[in-house]
PDB file of C-alpha atoms and ligand atoms in Angstrom:
ATOM      1  CA  MET A   1      -4.997   3.281 -17.958  1.00 78.00           C
ATOM      2  CA  ARG A   2      -3.546   2.333 -14.591  1.00 93.00           C
ATOM      3  CA  LYS A   3      -3.310   5.047 -11.977  1.00 90.00           C
ATOM      4  CA  LYS A   4       0.138   6.338 -10.941  1.00 97.00           C
ATOM      5  CA  ILE A   5       0.094   6.304  -7.174  1.00 98.00           C
ATOM      6  CA  VAL A   6       2.393   7.422  -4.384  1.00 98.00           C
ATOM      7  CA  ALA A   7       1.252   6.624  -0.846  1.00 98.00           C
ATOM      8  CA  GLY A   8       3.050   7.699   2.316  1.00 98.00           C
ATOM      9  CA  ASN A   9       2.893   5.274   5.223  1.00 98.00           C
ATOM     10  CA  TRP A  10       3.736   7.360   8.274  1.00 98.00           C
ATOM     11  CA  LYS A  11       3.596   4.246  10.518  1.00 98.00           C
ATOM     12  CA  MET A  12       3.666   5.196  14.245  1.00 98.00           C
ATOM     13  CA  ASN A  13       5.572   8.421  13.600  1.00 98.00           C
ATOM     14  CA  THR A  14       4.848  12.091  14.399  1.00 98.00           C
ATOM     15  CA  LEU A  15       2.742  13.570  17.163  1.00 98.00           C
ATOM     16  CA  PRO A  16      -0.689  14.725  16.025  1.00 98.00           C
ATOM     17  CA  SER A  17       0.528  18.358  15.896  1.00 98.00           C
ATOM     18  CA  GLN A  18       3.593  17.367  13.849  1.00 98.00           C
ATOM     19  CA  GLY A  19       1.468  15.257  11.523  1.00 98.00           C
ATOM     20  CA  LEU A  20      -0.791  18.238  10.916  1.00 98.00           C
ATOM     21  CA  THR A  21       2.238  20.375   9.989  1.00 98.00           C
ATOM     22  CA  LEU A  22       3.500  17.646   7.660  1.00 98.00           C
ATOM     23  CA  ALA A  23       0.114  17.420   5.942  1.00 98.00           C
ATOM     24  CA  GLU A  24      -0.011  21.210   5.572  1.00 98.00           C
ATOM     25  CA  ASP A  25       3.506  21.201   4.077  1.00 98.00           C
ATOM     26  CA  ILE A  26       2.513  18.499   1.580  1.00 98.00           C
ATOM     27  CA  VAL A  27      -0.655  20.320   0.549  1.00 98.00           C
ATOM     28  CA  ARG A  28       1.318  23.515  -0.174  1.00 97.00           C
ATOM     29  CA  GLN A  29       3.417  21.813  -2.863  1.00 96.00           C
ATOM     30  CA  SER A  30       2.447  20.957  -6.397  1.00 95.00           C
ATOM     31  CA  PHE A  31       2.480  17.563  -8.043  1.00 95.00           C
ATOM     32  CA  SER A  32       1.380  16.202 -11.385  1.00 92.00           C
ATOM     33  CA  ASP A  33      -2.364  15.758 -11.949  1.00 92.00           C
ATOM     34  CA  GLN A  34      -1.531  12.297 -13.301  1.00 92.00           C
ATOM     35  CA  THR A  35      -0.484  11.203  -9.816  1.00 96.00           C
ATOM     36  CA  GLU A  36      -2.742  10.060  -6.988  1.00 98.00           C
ATOM     37  CA  LEU A  37      -1.021  11.210  -3.802  1.00 98.00           C
ATOM     38  CA  ILE A  38      -2.070   9.506  -0.568  1.00 98.00           C
ATOM     39  CA  VAL A  39      -1.066  10.014   3.051  1.00 98.00           C
ATOM     40  CA  ALA A  40      -1.578   7.306   5.686  1.00 99.00           C
ATOM     41  CA  PRO A  41      -1.123   8.861   9.139  1.00 98.00           C
ATOM     42  CA  PRO A  42      -1.781   7.064  12.440  1.00 98.00           C
ATOM     43  CA  HIS A  43      -5.456   6.799  13.415  1.00 98.00           C
ATOM     44  CA  THR A  44      -5.043   9.566  16.022  1.00 98.00           C
ATOM     45  CA  HIS A  45      -4.164  12.038  13.243  1.00 98.00           C
ATOM     46  CA  LEU A  46      -6.891  11.195  10.744  1.00 98.00           C
ATOM     47  CA  PHE A  47      -9.384  13.848  11.841  1.00 98.00           C
ATOM     48  CA  SER A  48      -6.985  16.791  11.677  1.00 98.00           C
ATOM     49  CA  VAL A  49      -5.130  15.595   8.571  1.00 98.00           C
ATOM     50  CA  SER A  50      -8.465  15.024   6.855  1.00 98.00           C
ATOM     51  CA  LYS A  51      -9.344  18.698   7.433  1.00 98.00           C
ATOM     52  CA  ALA A  52      -5.905  19.887   6.339  1.00 98.00           C
ATOM     53  CA  ILE A  53      -6.099  18.113   2.979  1.00 98.00           C
ATOM     54  CA  ALA A  54      -9.820  18.709   2.393  1.00 97.00           C
ATOM     55  CA  ASN A  55      -9.362  21.320  -0.350  1.00 96.00           C
ATOM     56  CA  SER A  56      -6.474  19.556  -2.072  1.00 98.00           C
ATOM     57  CA  ARG A  57      -5.979  16.544  -4.335  1.00 97.00           C
ATOM     58  CA  VAL A  58      -4.206  14.636  -1.530  1.00 98.00           C
ATOM     59  CA  LYS A  59      -6.154  11.555  -0.420  1.00 98.00           C
ATOM     60  CA  LEU A  60      -6.381   9.975   3.022  1.00 98.00           C
ATOM     61  CA  SER A  61      -5.600   6.396   3.962  1.00 99.00           C
ATOM     62  CA  ALA A  62      -5.681   4.499   7.229  1.00 98.00           C
ATOM     63  CA  GLN A  63      -2.924   2.031   8.113  1.00 98.00           C
ATOM     64  CA  ASN A  64      -5.248  -0.661   9.432  1.00 98.00           C
ATOM     65  CA  LEU A  65      -8.908  -1.459  10.075  1.00 98.00           C
ATOM     66  CA  SER A  66     -10.941  -4.018  11.970  1.00 98.00           C
ATOM     67  CA  ASN A  67     -12.590  -6.883  10.156  1.00 97.00           C
ATOM     68  CA  GLU A  68     -15.578  -6.430  12.503  1.00 97.00           C
ATOM     69  CA  ASN A  69     -18.348  -3.848  12.087  1.00 96.00           C
ATOM     70  CA  PHE A  70     -18.964  -2.401  15.571  1.00 96.00           C
ATOM     71  CA  GLY A  71     -19.114  -3.612  19.143  1.00 98.00           C
ATOM     72  CA  ALA A  72     -16.979  -5.004  21.906  1.00 98.00           C
ATOM     73  CA  TYR A  73     -13.572  -4.938  20.204  1.00 98.00           C
ATOM     74  CA  THR A  74     -11.492  -2.734  22.483  1.00 98.00           C
ATOM     75  CA  GLY A  75      -8.842  -0.748  20.678  1.00 97.00           C
ATOM     76  CA  GLU A  76     -10.142  -1.508  17.199  1.00 98.00           C
ATOM     77  CA  VAL A  77     -11.300   0.937  14.529  1.00 98.00           C
ATOM     78  CA  SER A  78     -13.993   0.004  12.034  1.00 98.00           C
ATOM     79  CA  ALA A  79     -14.100   0.578   8.290  1.00 98.00           C
ATOM     80  CA  GLU A  80     -17.137   2.847   8.566  1.00 98.00           C
ATOM     81  CA  MET A  81     -15.424   5.035  11.154  1.00 98.00           C
ATOM     82  CA  LEU A  82     -12.563   5.530   8.702  1.00 98.00           C
ATOM     83  CA  VAL A  83     -14.921   6.482   5.911  1.00 98.00           C
ATOM     84  CA  GLU A  84     -16.656   9.071   8.080  1.00 98.00           C
ATOM     85  CA  LEU A  85     -13.244  10.596   8.843  1.00 98.00           C
ATOM     86  CA  GLY A  86     -12.585  11.028   5.132  1.00 98.00           C
ATOM     87  CA  CYS A  87     -10.441   7.995   4.326  1.00 98.00           C
ATOM     88  CA  SER A  88     -10.632   6.607   0.828  1.00 98.00           C
ATOM     89  CA  TYR A  89      -7.852   4.023   1.190  1.00 98.00           C
ATOM     90  CA  CYS A  90      -6.616   1.577   3.819  1.00 99.00           C
ATOM     91  CA  ILE A  91      -3.286  -0.252   3.967  1.00 98.00           C
ATOM     92  CA  ILE A  92      -3.934  -3.938   4.663  1.00 98.00           C
ATOM     93  CA  GLY A  93      -1.424  -6.672   5.421  1.00 98.00           C
ATOM     94  CA  HIS A  94       1.695  -4.582   5.919  1.00 98.00           C
ATOM     95  CA  SER A  95       4.510  -6.940   6.907  1.00 97.00           C
ATOM     96  CA  GLU A  96       4.821  -5.197  10.274  1.00 97.00           C
ATOM     97  CA  ARG A  97       1.211  -6.090  11.058  1.00 97.00           C
ATOM     98  CA  ARG A  98       1.698  -9.632   9.795  1.00 97.00           C
ATOM     99  CA  GLN A  99       4.809  -9.990  11.945  1.00 96.00           C
ATOM    100  CA  TYR A 100       3.984  -8.104  15.180  1.00 97.00           C
ATOM    101  CA  HIS A 101       0.215  -8.601  15.254  1.00 97.00           C
ATOM    102  CA  HIS A 102       0.098 -12.076  13.747  1.00 97.00           C
ATOM    103  CA  GLU A 103      -2.343 -11.074  11.035  1.00 97.00           C
ATOM    104  CA  THR A 104      -2.970 -14.133   8.916  1.00 96.00           C
ATOM    105  CA  ASP A 105      -4.018 -14.245   5.274  1.00 95.00           C
ATOM    106  CA  GLU A 106      -7.464 -15.298   6.484  1.00 95.00           C
ATOM    107  CA  ILE A 107      -7.870 -12.175   8.643  1.00 97.00           C
ATOM    108  CA  LEU A 108      -6.403  -9.984   5.912  1.00 98.00           C
ATOM    109  CA  LEU A 109      -8.910 -11.328   3.436  1.00 98.00           C
ATOM    110  CA  LYS A 110     -11.743 -10.427   5.832  1.00 98.00           C
ATOM    111  CA  LYS A 111     -10.302  -6.934   6.275  1.00 98.00           C
ATOM    112  CA  THR A 112     -10.022  -6.514   2.518  1.00 98.00           C
ATOM    113  CA  ILE A 113     -13.655  -7.503   2.003  1.00 98.00           C
ATOM    114  CA  LYS A 114     -14.781  -5.191   4.802  1.00 98.00           C
ATOM    115  CA  ALA A 115     -12.857  -2.273   3.268  1.00 98.00           C
ATOM    116  CA  ILE A 116     -14.371  -2.898  -0.167  1.00 98.00           C
ATOM    117  CA  GLU A 117     -17.881  -3.143   1.327  1.00 98.00           C
ATOM    118  CA  VAL A 118     -17.690   0.424   2.659  1.00 98.00           C
ATOM    119  CA  GLY A 119     -15.935   1.858  -0.385  1.00 98.00           C
ATOM    120  CA  LEU A 120     -12.368   2.000   0.921  1.00 98.00           C
ATOM    121  CA  THR A 121      -9.684   0.992  -1.559  1.00 98.00           C
ATOM    122  CA  PRO A 122      -7.410  -1.613   0.010  1.00 98.00           C
ATOM    123  CA  ILE A 123      -3.659  -1.182  -0.500  1.00 98.00           C
ATOM    124  CA  PHE A 124      -2.869  -4.852  -0.041  1.00 98.00           C
ATOM    125  CA  CYS A 125       0.767  -5.593   0.883  1.00 98.00           C
ATOM    126  CA  ILE A 126       2.733  -8.723   0.051  1.00 98.00           C
ATOM    127  CA  GLY A 127       6.437  -9.504   0.024  1.00 98.00           C
ATOM    128  CA  GLU A 128       9.052 -12.022   1.000  1.00 98.00           C
ATOM    129  CA  SER A 129      11.627 -12.155   3.814  1.00 97.00           C
ATOM    130  CA  LEU A 130      15.380 -12.092   3.255  1.00 96.00           C
ATOM    131  CA  GLU A 131      15.570 -15.828   3.936  1.00 96.00           C
ATOM    132  CA  ILE A 132      13.028 -16.581   1.215  1.00 97.00           C
ATOM    133  CA  ARG A 133      14.778 -14.207  -1.197  1.00 97.00           C
ATOM    134  CA  GLU A 134      18.107 -15.928  -0.568  1.00 95.00           C
ATOM    135  CA  ASN A 135      16.567 -19.418  -0.883  1.00 96.00           C
ATOM    136  CA  ASN A 136      15.351 -18.343  -4.288  1.00 97.00           C
ATOM    137  CA  THR A 137      11.794 -19.449  -3.472  1.00 98.00           C
ATOM    138  CA  TYR A 138      10.321 -15.933  -3.578  1.00 98.00           C
ATOM    139  CA  LEU A 139       8.110 -16.430  -6.633  1.00 98.00           C
ATOM    140  CA  ALA A 140       6.405 -19.447  -5.065  1.00 98.00           C
ATOM    141  CA  TYR A 141       6.045 -17.489  -1.834  1.00 98.00           C
ATOM    142  CA  ILE A 142       4.383 -14.523  -3.575  1.00 98.00           C
ATOM    143  CA  SER A 143       1.981 -16.923  -5.328  1.00 98.00           C
ATOM    144  CA  LYS A 144       1.121 -18.545  -2.015  1.00 97.00           C
ATOM    145  CA  GLN A 145       0.400 -15.195  -0.364  1.00 97.00           C
ATOM    146  CA  LEU A 146      -1.920 -14.319  -3.262  1.00 98.00           C
ATOM    147  CA  ASP A 147      -3.530 -17.792  -3.338  1.00 98.00           C
ATOM    148  CA  GLN A 148      -4.498 -17.434   0.318  1.00 97.00           C
ATOM    149  CA  SER A 149      -5.838 -13.903   0.073  1.00 97.00           C
ATOM    150  CA  LEU A 150      -6.726 -11.962  -3.088  1.00 98.00           C
ATOM    151  CA  LEU A 151      -7.444 -15.071  -5.147  1.00 98.00           C
ATOM    152  CA  LYS A 152     -10.489 -15.638  -2.940  1.00 98.00           C
ATOM    153  CA  LEU A 153     -12.033 -12.317  -3.999  1.00 98.00           C
ATOM    154  CA  SER A 154     -14.627 -12.090  -6.738  1.00 98.00           C
ATOM    155  CA  ARG A 155     -13.653 -10.293  -9.933  1.00 98.00           C
ATOM    156  CA  ASN A 156     -15.782  -7.293  -8.856  1.00 98.00           C
ATOM    157  CA  GLN A 157     -13.981  -7.115  -5.540  1.00 98.00           C
ATOM    158  CA  MET A 158     -10.535  -7.525  -7.103  1.00 98.00           C
ATOM    159  CA  GLU A 159     -11.223  -4.545  -9.376  1.00 98.00           C
ATOM    160  CA  LYS A 160     -11.171  -2.320  -6.268  1.00 98.00           C
ATOM    161  CA  VAL A 161      -7.786  -3.472  -4.899  1.00 98.00           C
ATOM    162  CA  LEU A 162      -4.290  -1.986  -5.166  1.00 98.00           C
ATOM    163  CA  ILE A 163      -1.305  -4.224  -4.515  1.00 98.00           C
ATOM    164  CA  ALA A 164       1.937  -3.135  -2.870  1.00 98.00           C
ATOM    165  CA  TYR A 165       4.947  -5.393  -3.335  1.00 98.00           C
ATOM    166  CA  GLU A 166       7.147  -4.784  -0.320  1.00 98.00           C
ATOM    167  CA  PRO A 167      10.104  -7.138   0.134  1.00 98.00           C
ATOM    168  CA  ILE A 168      10.577  -7.292   3.904  1.00 97.00           C
ATOM    169  CA  TRP A 169      14.363  -7.139   3.517  1.00 96.00           C
ATOM    170  CA  ALA A 170      14.011  -3.711   1.895  1.00 96.00           C
ATOM    171  CA  ILE A 171      11.609  -2.103   4.385  1.00 94.00           C
ATOM    172  CA  GLY A 172      13.303   0.495   6.554  1.00 91.00           C
ATOM    173  CA  THR A 173      16.709  -1.042   5.868  1.00 92.00           C
ATOM    174  CA  GLY A 174      18.010   1.366   3.240  1.00 88.00           C
ATOM    175  CA  LYS A 175      18.481  -1.720   1.042  1.00 89.00           C
ATOM    176  CA  THR A 176      16.217  -1.123  -1.961  1.00 92.00           C
ATOM    177  CA  ALA A 177      15.291  -3.847  -4.420  1.00 94.00           C
ATOM    178  CA  SER A 178      16.987  -3.027  -7.701  1.00 97.00           C
ATOM    179  CA  PRO A 179      14.592  -1.835 -10.414  1.00 97.00           C
ATOM    180  CA  GLN A 180      15.127  -5.200 -12.147  1.00 98.00           C
ATOM    181  CA  GLN A 181      14.396  -7.219  -8.990  1.00 97.00           C
ATOM    182  CA  ALA A 182      11.221  -5.200  -8.356  1.00 98.00           C
ATOM    183  CA  GLN A 183      10.135  -5.366 -12.005  1.00 98.00           C
ATOM    184  CA  GLU A 184      10.514  -9.165 -12.006  1.00 98.00           C
ATOM    185  CA  ILE A 185       8.022  -9.508  -9.153  1.00 98.00           C
ATOM    186  CA  HIS A 186       5.631  -6.859 -10.440  1.00 98.00           C
ATOM    187  CA  ALA A 187       5.469  -8.600 -13.826  1.00 98.00           C
ATOM    188  CA  TYR A 188       4.982 -11.910 -12.017  1.00 98.00           C
ATOM    189  CA  ILE A 189       2.069 -10.495  -9.981  1.00 98.00           C
ATOM    190  CA  ARG A 190       0.489  -9.043 -13.118  1.00 98.00           C
ATOM    191  CA  GLN A 191       0.793 -12.405 -14.864  1.00 98.00           C
ATOM    192  CA  TYR A 192      -0.753 -14.068 -11.813  1.00 98.00           C
ATOM    193  CA  LEU A 193      -3.735 -11.680 -12.019  1.00 98.00           C
ATOM    194  CA  SER A 194      -4.093 -12.385 -15.709  1.00 98.00           C
ATOM    195  CA  THR A 195      -4.059 -16.148 -15.168  1.00 98.00           C
ATOM    196  CA  HIS A 196      -6.348 -16.228 -12.136  1.00 98.00           C
ATOM    197  CA  PHE A 197      -8.703 -13.333 -12.971  1.00 98.00           C
ATOM    198  CA  ASP A 198      -8.278 -11.954 -16.495  1.00 98.00           C
ATOM    199  CA  VAL A 199      -6.162  -9.674 -18.654  1.00 98.00           C
ATOM    200  CA  GLN A 200      -8.290  -6.636 -17.871  1.00 98.00           C
ATOM    201  CA  ILE A 201      -7.820  -7.037 -14.129  1.00 98.00           C
ATOM    202  CA  ALA A 202      -4.099  -7.551 -14.686  1.00 98.00           C
ATOM    203  CA  GLU A 203      -3.798  -4.440 -16.851  1.00 98.00           C
ATOM    204  CA  ASN A 204      -5.899  -2.211 -14.605  1.00 98.00           C
ATOM    205  CA  THR A 205      -4.498  -3.124 -11.184  1.00 98.00           C
ATOM    206  CA  SER A 206      -1.910  -0.648  -9.927  1.00 98.00           C
ATOM    207  CA  ILE A 207       1.033  -2.423  -8.316  1.00 98.00           C
ATOM    208  CA  LEU A 208       3.163  -0.241  -6.038  1.00 98.00           C
ATOM    209  CA  TYR A 209       6.708  -0.910  -4.918  1.00 98.00           C
ATOM    210  CA  GLY A 210       7.670  -0.375  -1.272  1.00 98.00           C
ATOM    211  CA  GLY A 211      10.979  -0.757   0.530  1.00 97.00           C
ATOM    212  CA  SER A 212      13.493   2.084   0.999  1.00 96.00           C
ATOM    213  CA  CYS A 213      12.125   3.934  -1.993  1.00 97.00           C
ATOM    214  CA  ASN A 214      13.315   7.543  -1.773  1.00 97.00           C
ATOM    215  CA  ALA A 215      13.765  10.804  -3.658  1.00 98.00           C
ATOM    216  CA  GLN A 216      16.983   9.482  -5.244  1.00 97.00           C
ATOM    217  CA  ASN A 217      15.878   6.064  -6.493  1.00 97.00           C
ATOM    218  CA  ALA A 218      12.163   6.583  -7.221  1.00 98.00           C
ATOM    219  CA  LYS A 219      12.631   7.669 -10.843  1.00 98.00           C
ATOM    220  CA  GLU A 220      14.472   4.516 -11.847  1.00 98.00           C
ATOM    221  CA  LEU A 221      12.041   2.252 -10.000  1.00 98.00           C
ATOM    222  CA  PHE A 222       8.981   4.003 -11.443  1.00 98.00           C
ATOM    223  CA  SER A 223      10.414   3.788 -14.972  1.00 98.00           C
ATOM    224  CA  GLN A 224       9.872   0.025 -14.918  1.00 98.00           C
ATOM    225  CA  ILE A 225       6.911  -1.007 -17.001  1.00 98.00           C
ATOM    226  CA  ASP A 226       4.988  -2.830 -14.251  1.00 98.00           C
ATOM    227  CA  ILE A 227       5.772  -0.467 -11.377  1.00 98.00           C
ATOM    228  CA  ASP A 228       2.892   1.965 -10.995  1.00 98.00           C
ATOM    229  CA  GLY A 229       4.189   3.928  -8.044  1.00 98.00           C
ATOM    230  CA  GLY A 230       5.314   3.452  -4.481  1.00 98.00           C
ATOM    231  CA  LEU A 231       4.318   2.843  -0.898  1.00 98.00           C
ATOM    232  CA  ILE A 232       6.781   5.045   0.939  1.00 98.00           C
ATOM    233  CA  GLY A 233       7.738   4.773   4.615  1.00 98.00           C
ATOM    234  CA  GLY A 234      10.642   6.862   5.933  1.00 97.00           C
ATOM    235  CA  ALA A 235      10.859   9.233   2.969  1.00 98.00           C
ATOM    236  CA  SER A 236       7.178  10.168   3.286  1.00 98.00           C
ATOM    237  CA  LEU A 237       7.887  11.969   6.556  1.00 98.00           C
ATOM    238  CA  LYS A 238       9.670  14.808   4.746  1.00 98.00           C
ATOM    239  CA  ALA A 239       7.286  16.831   2.585  1.00 98.00           C
ATOM    240  CA  ASN A 240       9.966  17.787   0.022  1.00 98.00           C
ATOM    241  CA  ASP A 241      11.180  14.212  -0.449  1.00 98.00           C
ATOM    242  CA  PHE A 242       7.637  12.899  -0.641  1.00 98.00           C
ATOM    243  CA  ILE A 243       6.722  15.405  -3.348  1.00 98.00           C
ATOM    244  CA  THR A 244       9.951  14.674  -5.244  1.00 98.00           C
ATOM    245  CA  ILE A 245       8.923  11.003  -5.238  1.00 98.00           C
ATOM    246  CA  ALA A 246       5.416  11.952  -6.409  1.00 98.00           C
ATOM    247  CA  ASN A 247       7.008  13.814  -9.315  1.00 97.00           C
ATOM    248  CA  SER A 248       9.272  10.901 -10.300  1.00 97.00           C
ATOM    249  CA  PHE A 249       7.113   9.373 -13.033  1.00 96.00           C
TER     250      PHE A 249
HETATM  251  C1  LIG B   1       6.802   0.687   4.375  1.00 71.66           C
HETATM  252  O1  LIG B   1       6.876   0.421   5.553  1.00 71.66           O
HETATM  253  O2  LIG B   1       5.718   0.549   3.779  1.00 71.66           O
HETATM  254  C2  LIG B   1       8.017   1.138   3.694  1.00 71.66           C
HETATM  255  C3  LIG B   1       8.078   0.999   2.409  1.00 71.66           C
HETATM  256  O3  LIG B   1       9.012   1.654   4.486  1.00 71.66           O
HETATM  257  P1  LIG B   1      10.392   2.317   4.002  1.00 71.66           P
HETATM  258  O4  LIG B   1      10.093   3.168   2.798  1.00 71.66           O
HETATM  259  O5  LIG B   1      10.863   3.130   5.160  1.00 71.66           O
HETATM  260  O6  LIG B   1      11.317   1.193   3.665  1.00 71.66           O
END
């Protein structure tokens, strides 16, 4: 059985004190025991949020990690540091990091392997731009992103990975992919996993949708057979909306 997952990507939002309040508000609310609820605050908030959620079912994710272990890498944060702070997940390859920090598939693959090595579950993001969507070459593009990254993992490593399909044209734009558009890609990714790994990997890998998913549209998106939950940006900053999304399965 695939896990139902809702993960909140806070991006570079909230001050540490505000993030703590948000985490406390989330923890106070109830959500189905079938759902894995994850918050991904900025690195500066991880220590306090980790404490705030310690006695709850809410899990902690980082938004990024270094592909190096330790040493002279100013400004970087290692996988082991994240584990000691209580993280069990890490977002890898978000389109904003690919775009603004020039993270290549090669680097993202290294980060994914590093995360798996220390026991962090990677939430590996892929997705096409508006131009690629309009050119109608998005399926080939998704395959290429996977060919250059997750395909290079061993079967054992791939078992540990979650995938988030996040069309760039839908992120933070208010323009959600329709449930049918999202389902098409999710089914395509699952078929890809079946072809390149095996049916078991395909059936067991949770594939999340991300891109303007909110309390109003989550139910319809999550009702699609290959959509196993969401990676939520803006709507994860309001505890009530986030919990409504978590209860949308
Ligand atoms: C995201 O950045 O991962 C995201 C899905 O953002 P939003 O929900 O705001 O579109």
